Short mmCIF file of C-alpha atoms and ligand atoms in Angstrom, two decimals:
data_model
loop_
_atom_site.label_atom_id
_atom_site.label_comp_id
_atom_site.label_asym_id
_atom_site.label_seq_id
_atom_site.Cartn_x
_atom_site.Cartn_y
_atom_site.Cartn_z
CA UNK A 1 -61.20 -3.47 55.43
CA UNK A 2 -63.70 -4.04 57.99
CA UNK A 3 -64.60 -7.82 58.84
CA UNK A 4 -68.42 -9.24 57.84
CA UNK A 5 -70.43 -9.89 60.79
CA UNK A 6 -71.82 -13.02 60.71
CA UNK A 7 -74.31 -14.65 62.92
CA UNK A 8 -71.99 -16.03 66.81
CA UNK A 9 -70.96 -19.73 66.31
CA UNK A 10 -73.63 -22.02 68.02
CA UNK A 11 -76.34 -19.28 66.93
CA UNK A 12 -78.39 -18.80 63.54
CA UNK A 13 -81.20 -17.14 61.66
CA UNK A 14 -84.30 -18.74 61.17
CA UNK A 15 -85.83 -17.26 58.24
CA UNK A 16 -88.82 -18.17 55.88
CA UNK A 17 -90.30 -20.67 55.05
CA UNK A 18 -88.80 -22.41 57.73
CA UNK A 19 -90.21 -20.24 59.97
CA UNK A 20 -94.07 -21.25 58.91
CA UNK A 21 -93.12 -24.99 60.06
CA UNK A 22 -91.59 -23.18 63.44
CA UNK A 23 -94.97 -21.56 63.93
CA UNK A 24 -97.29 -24.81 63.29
CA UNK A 25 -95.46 -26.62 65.51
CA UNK A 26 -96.22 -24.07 68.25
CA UNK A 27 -99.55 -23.52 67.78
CA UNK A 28 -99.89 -27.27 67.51
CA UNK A 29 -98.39 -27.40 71.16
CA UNK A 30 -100.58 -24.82 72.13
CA UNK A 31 -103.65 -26.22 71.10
CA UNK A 32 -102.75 -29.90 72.86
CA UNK A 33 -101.56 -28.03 76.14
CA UNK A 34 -104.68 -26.39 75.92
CA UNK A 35 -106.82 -29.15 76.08
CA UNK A 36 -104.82 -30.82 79.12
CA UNK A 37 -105.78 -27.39 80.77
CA UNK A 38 -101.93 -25.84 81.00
CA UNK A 39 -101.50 -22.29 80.83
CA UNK A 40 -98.32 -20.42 80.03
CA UNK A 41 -95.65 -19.15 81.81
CA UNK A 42 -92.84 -16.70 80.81
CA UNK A 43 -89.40 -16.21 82.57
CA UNK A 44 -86.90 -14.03 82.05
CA UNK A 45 -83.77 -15.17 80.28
CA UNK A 46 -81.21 -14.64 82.54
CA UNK A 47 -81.35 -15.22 86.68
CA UNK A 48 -79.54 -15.22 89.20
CA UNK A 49 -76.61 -17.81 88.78
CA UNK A 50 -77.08 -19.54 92.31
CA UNK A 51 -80.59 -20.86 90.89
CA UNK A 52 -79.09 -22.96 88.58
CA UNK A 53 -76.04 -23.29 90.60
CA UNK A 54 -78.61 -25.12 93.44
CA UNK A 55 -81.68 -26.09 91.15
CA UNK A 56 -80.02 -28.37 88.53
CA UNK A 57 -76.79 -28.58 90.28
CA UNK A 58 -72.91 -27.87 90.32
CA UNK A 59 -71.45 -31.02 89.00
CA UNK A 60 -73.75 -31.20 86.09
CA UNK A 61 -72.32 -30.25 82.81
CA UNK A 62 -74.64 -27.65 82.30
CA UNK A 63 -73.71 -26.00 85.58
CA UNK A 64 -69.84 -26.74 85.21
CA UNK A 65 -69.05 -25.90 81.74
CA UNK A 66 -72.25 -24.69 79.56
CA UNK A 67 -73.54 -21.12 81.03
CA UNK A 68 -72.63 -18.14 79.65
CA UNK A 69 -72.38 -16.35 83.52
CA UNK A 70 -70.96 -12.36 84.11
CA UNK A 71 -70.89 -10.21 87.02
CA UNK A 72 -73.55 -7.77 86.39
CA UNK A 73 -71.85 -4.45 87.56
CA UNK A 74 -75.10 -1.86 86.61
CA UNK A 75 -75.52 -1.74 90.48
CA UNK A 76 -74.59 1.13 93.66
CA UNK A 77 -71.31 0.74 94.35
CA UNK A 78 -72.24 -0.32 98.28
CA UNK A 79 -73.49 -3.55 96.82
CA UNK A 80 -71.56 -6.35 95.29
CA UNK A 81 -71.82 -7.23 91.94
CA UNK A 82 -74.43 -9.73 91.19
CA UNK A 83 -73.74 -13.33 89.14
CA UNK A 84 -76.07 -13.27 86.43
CA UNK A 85 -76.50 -16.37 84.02
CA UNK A 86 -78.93 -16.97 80.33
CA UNK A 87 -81.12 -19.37 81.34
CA UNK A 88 -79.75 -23.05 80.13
CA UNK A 89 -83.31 -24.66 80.80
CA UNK A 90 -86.31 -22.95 82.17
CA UNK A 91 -87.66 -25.43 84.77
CA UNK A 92 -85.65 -23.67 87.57
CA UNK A 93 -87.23 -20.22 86.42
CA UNK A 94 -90.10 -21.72 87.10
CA UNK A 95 -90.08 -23.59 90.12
CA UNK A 96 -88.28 -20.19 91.54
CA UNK A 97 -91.71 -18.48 89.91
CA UNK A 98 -93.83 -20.74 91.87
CA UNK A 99 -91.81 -20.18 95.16
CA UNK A 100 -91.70 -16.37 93.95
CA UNK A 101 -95.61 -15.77 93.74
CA UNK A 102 -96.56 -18.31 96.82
CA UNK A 103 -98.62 -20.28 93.66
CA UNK A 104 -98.33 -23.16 96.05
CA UNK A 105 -101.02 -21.18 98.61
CA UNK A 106 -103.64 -21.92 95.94
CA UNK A 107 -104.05 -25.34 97.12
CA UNK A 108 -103.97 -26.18 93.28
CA UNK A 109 -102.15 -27.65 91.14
CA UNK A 110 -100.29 -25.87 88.78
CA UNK A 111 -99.85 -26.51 85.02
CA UNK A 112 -97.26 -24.63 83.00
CA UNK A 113 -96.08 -24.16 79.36
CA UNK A 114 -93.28 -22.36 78.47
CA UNK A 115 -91.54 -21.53 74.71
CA UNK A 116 -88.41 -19.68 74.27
CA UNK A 117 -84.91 -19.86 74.12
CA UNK A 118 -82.11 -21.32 76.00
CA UNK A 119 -78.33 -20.77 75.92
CA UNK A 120 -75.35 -23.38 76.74
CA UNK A 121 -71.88 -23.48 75.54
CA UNK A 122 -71.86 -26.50 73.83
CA UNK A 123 -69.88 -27.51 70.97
CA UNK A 124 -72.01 -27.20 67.88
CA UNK A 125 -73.25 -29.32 65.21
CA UNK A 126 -76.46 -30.80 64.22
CA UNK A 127 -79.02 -30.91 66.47
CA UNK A 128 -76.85 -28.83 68.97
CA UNK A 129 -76.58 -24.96 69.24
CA UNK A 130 -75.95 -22.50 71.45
CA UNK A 131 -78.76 -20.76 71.90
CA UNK A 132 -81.55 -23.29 70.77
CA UNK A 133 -85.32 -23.44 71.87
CA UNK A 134 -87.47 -25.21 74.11
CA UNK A 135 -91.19 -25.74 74.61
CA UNK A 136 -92.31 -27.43 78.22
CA UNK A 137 -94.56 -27.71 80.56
CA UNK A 138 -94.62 -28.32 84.60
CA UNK A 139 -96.82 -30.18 86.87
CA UNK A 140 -96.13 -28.71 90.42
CA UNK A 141 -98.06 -28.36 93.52
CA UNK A 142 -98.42 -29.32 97.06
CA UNK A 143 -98.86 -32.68 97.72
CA UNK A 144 -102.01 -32.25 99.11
CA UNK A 145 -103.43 -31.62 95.39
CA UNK A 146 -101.96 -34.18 93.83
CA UNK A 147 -98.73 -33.29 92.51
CA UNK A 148 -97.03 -36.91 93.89
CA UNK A 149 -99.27 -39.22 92.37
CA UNK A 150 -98.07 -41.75 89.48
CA UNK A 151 -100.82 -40.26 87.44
CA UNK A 152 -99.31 -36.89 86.72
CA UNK A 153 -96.30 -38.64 85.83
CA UNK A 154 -98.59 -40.97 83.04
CA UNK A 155 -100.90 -37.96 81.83
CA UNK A 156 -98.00 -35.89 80.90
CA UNK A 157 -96.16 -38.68 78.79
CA UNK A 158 -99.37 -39.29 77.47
CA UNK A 159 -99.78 -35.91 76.49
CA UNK A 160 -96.70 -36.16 74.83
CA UNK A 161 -96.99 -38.83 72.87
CA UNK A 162 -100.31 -37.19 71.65
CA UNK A 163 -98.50 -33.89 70.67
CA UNK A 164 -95.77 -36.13 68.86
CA UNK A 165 -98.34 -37.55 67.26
CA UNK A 166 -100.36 -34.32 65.69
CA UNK A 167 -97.36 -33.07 64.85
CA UNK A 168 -96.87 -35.73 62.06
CA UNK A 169 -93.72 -37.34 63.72
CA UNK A 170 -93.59 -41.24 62.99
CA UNK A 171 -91.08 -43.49 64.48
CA UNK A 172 -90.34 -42.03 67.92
CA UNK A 173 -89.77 -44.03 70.67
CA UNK A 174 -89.80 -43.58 74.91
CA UNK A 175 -87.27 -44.11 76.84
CA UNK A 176 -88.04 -44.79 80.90
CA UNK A 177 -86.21 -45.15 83.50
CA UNK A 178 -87.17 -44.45 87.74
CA UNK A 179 -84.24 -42.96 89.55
CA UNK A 180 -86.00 -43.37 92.58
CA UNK A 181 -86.15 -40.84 95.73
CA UNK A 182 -84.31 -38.86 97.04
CA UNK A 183 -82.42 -41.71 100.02
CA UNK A 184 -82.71 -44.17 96.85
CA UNK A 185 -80.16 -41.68 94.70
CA UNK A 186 -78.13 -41.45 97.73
CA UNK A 187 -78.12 -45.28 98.38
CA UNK A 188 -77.41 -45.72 94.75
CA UNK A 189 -74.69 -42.99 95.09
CA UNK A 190 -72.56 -44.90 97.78
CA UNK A 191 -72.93 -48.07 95.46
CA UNK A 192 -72.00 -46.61 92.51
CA UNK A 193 -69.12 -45.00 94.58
CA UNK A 194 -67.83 -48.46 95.65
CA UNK A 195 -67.91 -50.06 92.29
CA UNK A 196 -65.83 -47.38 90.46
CA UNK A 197 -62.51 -47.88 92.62
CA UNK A 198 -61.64 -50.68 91.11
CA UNK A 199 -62.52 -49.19 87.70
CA UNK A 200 -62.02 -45.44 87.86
CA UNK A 201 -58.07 -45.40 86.81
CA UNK A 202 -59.22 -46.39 83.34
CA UNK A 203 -62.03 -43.95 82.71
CA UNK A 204 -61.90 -40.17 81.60
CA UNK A 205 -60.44 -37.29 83.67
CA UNK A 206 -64.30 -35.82 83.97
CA UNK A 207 -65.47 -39.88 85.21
CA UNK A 208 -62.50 -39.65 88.08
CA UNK A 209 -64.03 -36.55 89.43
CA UNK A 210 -67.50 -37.18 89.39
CA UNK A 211 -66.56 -40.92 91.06
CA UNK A 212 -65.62 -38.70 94.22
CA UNK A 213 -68.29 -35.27 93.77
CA UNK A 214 -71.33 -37.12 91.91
CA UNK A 215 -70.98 -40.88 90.95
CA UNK A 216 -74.42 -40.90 89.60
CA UNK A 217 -73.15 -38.47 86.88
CA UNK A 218 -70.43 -41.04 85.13
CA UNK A 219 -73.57 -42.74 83.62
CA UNK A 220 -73.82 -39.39 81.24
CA UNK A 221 -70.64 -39.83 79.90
CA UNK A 222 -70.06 -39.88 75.85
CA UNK A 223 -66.59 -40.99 76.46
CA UNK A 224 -66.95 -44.34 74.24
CA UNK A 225 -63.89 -45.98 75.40
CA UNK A 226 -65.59 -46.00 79.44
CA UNK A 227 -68.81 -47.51 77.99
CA UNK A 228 -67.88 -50.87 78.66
CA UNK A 229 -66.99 -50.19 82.06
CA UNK A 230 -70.64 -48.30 82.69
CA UNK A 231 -72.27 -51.18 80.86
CA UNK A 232 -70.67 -53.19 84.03
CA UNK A 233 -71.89 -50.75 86.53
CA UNK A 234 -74.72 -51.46 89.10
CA UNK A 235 -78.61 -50.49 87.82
CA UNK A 236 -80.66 -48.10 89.56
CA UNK A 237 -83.23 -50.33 89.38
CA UNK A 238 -81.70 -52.51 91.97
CA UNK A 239 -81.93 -49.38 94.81
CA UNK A 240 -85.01 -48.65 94.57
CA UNK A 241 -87.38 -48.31 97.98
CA UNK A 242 -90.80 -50.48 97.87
CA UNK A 243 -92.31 -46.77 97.68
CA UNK A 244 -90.22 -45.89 94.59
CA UNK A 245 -90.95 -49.29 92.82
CA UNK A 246 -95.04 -49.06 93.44
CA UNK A 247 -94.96 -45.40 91.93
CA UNK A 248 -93.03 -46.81 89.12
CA UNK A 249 -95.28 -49.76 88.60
CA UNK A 250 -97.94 -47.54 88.51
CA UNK A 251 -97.22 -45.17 85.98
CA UNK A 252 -95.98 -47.89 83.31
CA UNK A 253 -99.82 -49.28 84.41
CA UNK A 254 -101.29 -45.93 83.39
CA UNK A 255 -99.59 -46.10 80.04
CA UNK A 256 -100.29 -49.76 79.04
CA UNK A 257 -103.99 -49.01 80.05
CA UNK A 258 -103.52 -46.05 77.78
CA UNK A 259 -102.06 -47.62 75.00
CA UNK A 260 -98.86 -45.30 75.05
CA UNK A 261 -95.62 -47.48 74.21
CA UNK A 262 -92.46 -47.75 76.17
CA UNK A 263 -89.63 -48.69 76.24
CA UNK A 264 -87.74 -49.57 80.22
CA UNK A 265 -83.93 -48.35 80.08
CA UNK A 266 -82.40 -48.69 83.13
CA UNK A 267 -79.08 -46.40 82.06
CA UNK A 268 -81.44 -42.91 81.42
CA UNK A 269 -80.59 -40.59 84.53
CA UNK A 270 -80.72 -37.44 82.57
CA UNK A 271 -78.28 -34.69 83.04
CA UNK A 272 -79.54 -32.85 85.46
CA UNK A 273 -79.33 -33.30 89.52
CA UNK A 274 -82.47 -32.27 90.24
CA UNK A 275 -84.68 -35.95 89.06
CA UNK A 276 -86.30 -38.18 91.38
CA UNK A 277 -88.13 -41.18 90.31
CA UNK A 278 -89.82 -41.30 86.58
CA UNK A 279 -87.14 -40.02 84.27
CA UNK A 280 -87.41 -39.94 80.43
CA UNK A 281 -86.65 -39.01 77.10
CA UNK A 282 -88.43 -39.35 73.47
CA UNK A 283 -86.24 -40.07 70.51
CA UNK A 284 -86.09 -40.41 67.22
CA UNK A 285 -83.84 -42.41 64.70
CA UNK A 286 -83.62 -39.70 61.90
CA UNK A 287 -81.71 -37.33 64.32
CA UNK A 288 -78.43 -39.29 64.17
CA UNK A 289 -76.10 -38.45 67.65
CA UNK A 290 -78.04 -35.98 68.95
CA UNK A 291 -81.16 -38.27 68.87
CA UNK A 292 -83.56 -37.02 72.05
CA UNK A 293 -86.24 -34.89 71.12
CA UNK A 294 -87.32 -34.28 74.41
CA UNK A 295 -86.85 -35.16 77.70
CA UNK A 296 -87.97 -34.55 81.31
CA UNK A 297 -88.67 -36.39 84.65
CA UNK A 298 -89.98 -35.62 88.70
CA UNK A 299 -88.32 -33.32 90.68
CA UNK A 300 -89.93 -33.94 93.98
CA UNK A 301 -87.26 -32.03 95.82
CA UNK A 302 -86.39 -29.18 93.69
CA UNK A 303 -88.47 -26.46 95.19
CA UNK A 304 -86.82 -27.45 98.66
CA UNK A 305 -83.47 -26.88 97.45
CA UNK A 306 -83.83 -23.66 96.18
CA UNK A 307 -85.61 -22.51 99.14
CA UNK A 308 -89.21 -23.27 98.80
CA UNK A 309 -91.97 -25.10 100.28
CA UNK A 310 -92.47 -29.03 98.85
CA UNK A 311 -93.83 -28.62 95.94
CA UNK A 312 -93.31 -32.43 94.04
CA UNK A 313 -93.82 -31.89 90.34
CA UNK A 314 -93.08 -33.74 86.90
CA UNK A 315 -91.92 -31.65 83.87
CA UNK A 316 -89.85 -31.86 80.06
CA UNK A 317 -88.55 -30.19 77.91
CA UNK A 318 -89.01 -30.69 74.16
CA UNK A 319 -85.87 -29.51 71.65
CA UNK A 320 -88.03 -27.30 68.98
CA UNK A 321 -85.08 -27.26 66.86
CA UNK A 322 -84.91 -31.09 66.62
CA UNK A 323 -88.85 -31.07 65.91
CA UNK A 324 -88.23 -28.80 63.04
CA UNK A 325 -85.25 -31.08 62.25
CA UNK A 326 -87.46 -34.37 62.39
CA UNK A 327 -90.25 -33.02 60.25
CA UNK A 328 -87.90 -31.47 57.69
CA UNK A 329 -86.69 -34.86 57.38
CA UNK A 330 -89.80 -36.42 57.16
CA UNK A 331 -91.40 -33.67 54.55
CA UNK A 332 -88.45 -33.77 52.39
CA UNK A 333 -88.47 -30.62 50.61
CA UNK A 334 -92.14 -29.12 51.93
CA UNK A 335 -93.52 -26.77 49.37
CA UNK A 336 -93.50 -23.30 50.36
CA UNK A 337 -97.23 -22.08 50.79
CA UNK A 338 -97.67 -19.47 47.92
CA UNK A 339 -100.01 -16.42 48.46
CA UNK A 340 -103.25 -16.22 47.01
CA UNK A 341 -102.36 -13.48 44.74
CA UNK A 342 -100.03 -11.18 43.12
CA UNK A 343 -101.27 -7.73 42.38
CA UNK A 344 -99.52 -6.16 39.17
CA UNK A 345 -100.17 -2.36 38.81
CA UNK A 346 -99.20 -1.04 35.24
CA UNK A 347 -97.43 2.09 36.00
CA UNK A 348 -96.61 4.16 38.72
CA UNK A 349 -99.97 5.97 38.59
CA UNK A 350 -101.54 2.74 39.62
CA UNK A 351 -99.36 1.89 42.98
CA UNK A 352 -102.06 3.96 45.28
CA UNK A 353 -104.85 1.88 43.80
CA UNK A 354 -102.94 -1.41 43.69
CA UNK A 355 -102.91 -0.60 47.87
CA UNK A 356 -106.27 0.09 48.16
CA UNK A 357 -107.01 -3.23 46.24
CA UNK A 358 -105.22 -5.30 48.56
CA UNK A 359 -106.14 -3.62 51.72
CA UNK A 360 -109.50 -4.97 50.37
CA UNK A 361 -108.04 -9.11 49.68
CA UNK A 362 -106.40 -8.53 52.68
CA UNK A 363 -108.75 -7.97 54.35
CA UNK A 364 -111.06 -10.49 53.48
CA UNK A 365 -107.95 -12.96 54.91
CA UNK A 366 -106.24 -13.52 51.72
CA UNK A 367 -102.30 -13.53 51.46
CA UNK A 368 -101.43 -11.06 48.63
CA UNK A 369 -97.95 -10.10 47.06
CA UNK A 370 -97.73 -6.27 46.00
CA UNK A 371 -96.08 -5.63 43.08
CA UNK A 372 -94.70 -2.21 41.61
CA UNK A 373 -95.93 -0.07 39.09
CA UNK A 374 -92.26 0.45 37.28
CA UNK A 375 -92.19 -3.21 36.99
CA UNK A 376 -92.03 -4.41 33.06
CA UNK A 377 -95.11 -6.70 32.50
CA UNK A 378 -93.22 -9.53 31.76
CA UNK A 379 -91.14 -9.26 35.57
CA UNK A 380 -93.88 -8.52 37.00
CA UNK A 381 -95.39 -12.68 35.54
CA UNK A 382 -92.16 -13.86 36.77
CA UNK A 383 -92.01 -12.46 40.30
CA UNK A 384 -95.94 -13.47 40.77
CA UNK A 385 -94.91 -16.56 38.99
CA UNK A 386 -92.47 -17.49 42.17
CA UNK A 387 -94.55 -15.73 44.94
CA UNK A 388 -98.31 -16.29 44.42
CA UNK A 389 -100.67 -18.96 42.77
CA UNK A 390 -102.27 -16.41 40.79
CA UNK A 391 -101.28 -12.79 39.40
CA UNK A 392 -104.21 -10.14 39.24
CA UNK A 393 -103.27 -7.46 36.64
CA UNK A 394 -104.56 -3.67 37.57
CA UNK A 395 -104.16 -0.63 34.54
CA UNK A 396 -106.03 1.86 34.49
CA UNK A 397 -108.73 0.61 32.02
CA UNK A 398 -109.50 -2.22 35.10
CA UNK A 399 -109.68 0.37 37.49
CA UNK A 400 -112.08 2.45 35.58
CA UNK A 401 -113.98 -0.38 34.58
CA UNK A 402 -114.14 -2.68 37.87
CA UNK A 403 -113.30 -5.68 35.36
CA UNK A 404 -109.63 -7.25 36.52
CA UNK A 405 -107.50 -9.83 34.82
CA UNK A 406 -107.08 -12.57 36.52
CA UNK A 407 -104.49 -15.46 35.51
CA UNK A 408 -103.57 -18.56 37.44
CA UNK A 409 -100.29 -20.10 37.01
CA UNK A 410 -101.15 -24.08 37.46
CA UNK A 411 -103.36 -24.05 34.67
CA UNK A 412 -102.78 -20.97 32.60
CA UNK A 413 -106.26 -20.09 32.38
CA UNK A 414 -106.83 -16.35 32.08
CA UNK A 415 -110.02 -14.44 33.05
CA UNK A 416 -112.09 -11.38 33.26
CA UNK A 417 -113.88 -10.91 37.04
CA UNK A 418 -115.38 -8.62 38.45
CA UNK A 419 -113.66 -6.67 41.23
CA UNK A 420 -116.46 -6.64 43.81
CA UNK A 421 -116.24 -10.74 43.19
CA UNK A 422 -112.63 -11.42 43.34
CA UNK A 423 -112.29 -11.94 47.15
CA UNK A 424 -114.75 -14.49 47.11
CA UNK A 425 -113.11 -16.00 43.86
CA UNK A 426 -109.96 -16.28 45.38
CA UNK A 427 -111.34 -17.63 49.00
CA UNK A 428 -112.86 -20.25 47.16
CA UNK A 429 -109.74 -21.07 45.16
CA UNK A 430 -108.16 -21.33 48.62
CA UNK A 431 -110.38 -23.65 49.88
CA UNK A 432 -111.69 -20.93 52.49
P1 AMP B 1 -82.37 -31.09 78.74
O1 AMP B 1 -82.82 -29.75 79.26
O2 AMP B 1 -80.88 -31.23 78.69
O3 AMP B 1 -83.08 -32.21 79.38
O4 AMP B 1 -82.78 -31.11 77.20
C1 AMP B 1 -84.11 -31.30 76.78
C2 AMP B 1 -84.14 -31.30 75.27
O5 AMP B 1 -83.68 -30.05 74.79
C3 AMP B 1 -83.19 -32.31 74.65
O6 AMP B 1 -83.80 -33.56 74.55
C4 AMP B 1 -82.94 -31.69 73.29
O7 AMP B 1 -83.98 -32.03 72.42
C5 AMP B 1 -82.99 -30.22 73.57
N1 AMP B 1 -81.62 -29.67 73.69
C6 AMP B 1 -80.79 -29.69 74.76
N2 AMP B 1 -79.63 -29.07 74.50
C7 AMP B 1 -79.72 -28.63 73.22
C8 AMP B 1 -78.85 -27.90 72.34
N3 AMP B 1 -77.64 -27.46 72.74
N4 AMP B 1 -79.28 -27.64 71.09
C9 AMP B 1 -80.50 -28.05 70.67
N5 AMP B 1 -81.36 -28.73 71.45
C10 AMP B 1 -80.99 -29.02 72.70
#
């Protein structure tokens, strides 16, 4: 007996109505990236593994254990296979866009949106999948336009905290943090290097390596038993450059003046190599362990290390899933929109009509369920009955007459209406 395929662990369907709530929440985004003047960008999927490999950087987790990576072998046989990798985050797509299509020679800065999916191997469970979905944006340009200033940095947390907002979400909170530049991270590197010798023996086989490779990665460690030895760690904070501390200064300046609340955490380096100065992350208390919905930072030396000009920029990424997750939460049980109408024919000789008459609701921008003539009349009440707010009966004595009944669920009421004056009827009804 053959095996039922299911769905690949770490992966799922999304499938109405949880779609519709999917679908708000992204043309929400659009409409508030709209009106901070971004414009979207789409990537492909998979790249070329060295992008990742040098944009977010080897020892990360990501990089070390999460890709799903193969040797694409679809090639001539003179040339070598090429290392191909899905896409784990999309801000290195993009940065190796801008370097791609010389967007820096605009003299402008650029502002970019992206939605779509992105796959690590991660072990699954709420809040965590496989292939899962982000929507973000990027501020990146030459410096000459802009792109360093603390003001970037404050308008796009602002922004956020504005999209968080229309969305519905209550209760999140920001988390910031400054990693400082570039010589600040390496400063910060050798001190964290010198204060886990004496420590190091007692922490986690993945701690021990990064002490030597990447000490500033042992602050993302989950390991709970090395927590108290992080707690005891030195602070970023304490490394940073007078340049690094007046950018920092200015962008919590920028929010206070906005009115955007905060919340200074000197532990949040993010997972990724490829941050310099304002890191952050929004989260949210109803999410349990996996509790960021979003988070992002600078990465003034990103287009640099994978080969392009400087192009300083500031960009996040937001977990759709987890906004879904949040709202469900907060919506408990959100009634599924019902269409406007449920068209019954009586009998199979009234299915071409039934067509025509919805082609005509339809097309007036009313949702309407079809039925089927060889429905009974009383499964044809009970399918509208779960579909639609109101069922709109068709024989052939309507037809021939123009006069359809119409019957609406919530109240039971039952009428006679003309057909040339249902559309409107049911527009009204709809509050359109
Ligand atoms: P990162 O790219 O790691 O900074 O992640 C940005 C956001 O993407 C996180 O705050 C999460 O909301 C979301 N995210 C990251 N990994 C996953 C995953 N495996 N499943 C669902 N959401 C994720």
């Amino acid at each position: 007996m053959s095996q039922t395929l299911k769905a690949v662990r770490g992966t799922r369907d999304l499938l109405p109505p949880e779609t519709a709530l999917w679908n708000r929440i992204e043309a929400t985004a659009r409409s508030v990236f709209a009106r901070y003047n971004f414009g979207e960008i789409r990537t492909p999927i998979f790249e070329d593994t060295s992008l990742f490999a040098r944009g977010v950087g080897e020892e990360t987790d990501i990089v070390s254990k999460e890709m799903y990576t193969w040797e694409d072998r679809a090639r001539a046989q003179s040339e070598k296979p090429q290392s191909l990798t899905l896409r784990p985050e999309n801000t290195a797509g993009v940065v190796r866009a801008y370097i791609e299509h010389k967007l820096g020679e605009t003299g402008q800065l650029q502002k970019l949106y992206y939605i779509g999916p992105q796959f690590r191997r991660e072990r699954p469970q709420k809040g965590r999948y496989r292939q899962f979905w982000q929507i973000g944006a990027e501020v990146i340009g030459p410096p000459s336009a802009g792109s360093e200033s603390p003001l970037r940095d404050a308008e796009v947390l602002e922004m956020l905290a504005t999209l968080l907002d229309e969305l519905g979400i209550t209760g999140w909170t920001l988390e910031l943090n400054s990693v400082g530049s570039a010589a600040d991270r390496a400063r910060y590197n050798d001190v964290l290097r010198a204060a886990l010798i004496p420590v190091v023996s007692h922490m986690c086989q993945d701690c021990q390596r990064r002490a030597e490779t990447n000490p500033l990665r042992v602050l993302d460690c989950k390991v709970p038993e090395d927590q108290p030895i992080i707690e005891t760690l030195p602070k970023i904070a304490d490394c940073l450059d007078e340049d690094s501390k007046k950018h920092f200064a200015q962008v919590t300046a920028a929010l206070d003046a906005a009115g955007v609340p905060y919340h200074l955490n000197p532990r949040l380096v993010r997972g990724l190599d490829y941050y310099t100065r304002t890191t952050f992350e929004f989260t949210h208390g109803g999410l349990g362990a996996q509790n960021a919905l979003l988070g992002g930072g600078r990465y003034d030396g990103l287009s640099e290390a994978i080969g392009g000009p400087k192009a300083p920029g500031i960009g996040f990424a937001i977990g759709f899933d987890r906004l879904v997750l949040t709202l469900q939460a907060q919506q408990s049980e959100q009634a599924a929109e019902k269409a406007a109408a449920y068209i019954a024919p009586l009998g199979e000789n009234m299915n071409a009509a039934a067509l025509a008459l919805a082609r005509e609701l339809r097309r007036a921008g009313l949702t309407v369920e079809l039925g089927d003539g060889s429905f009974r009349l009383k499964k044809s009440f009970e399918a509208a009955d779960k579909t639609a707010r109101r069922i709109v009966i068709l024989g052939e004595d309507e037809l021939a007459s123009g006069v359809l009944t119409v019957k609406t669920f919530s109240t039971g009421e039952q009428t006679k209406v003309d057909r040339t004056e249902l559309a409107k009827l049911l527009l009204a009804a709809n509050g359109m």
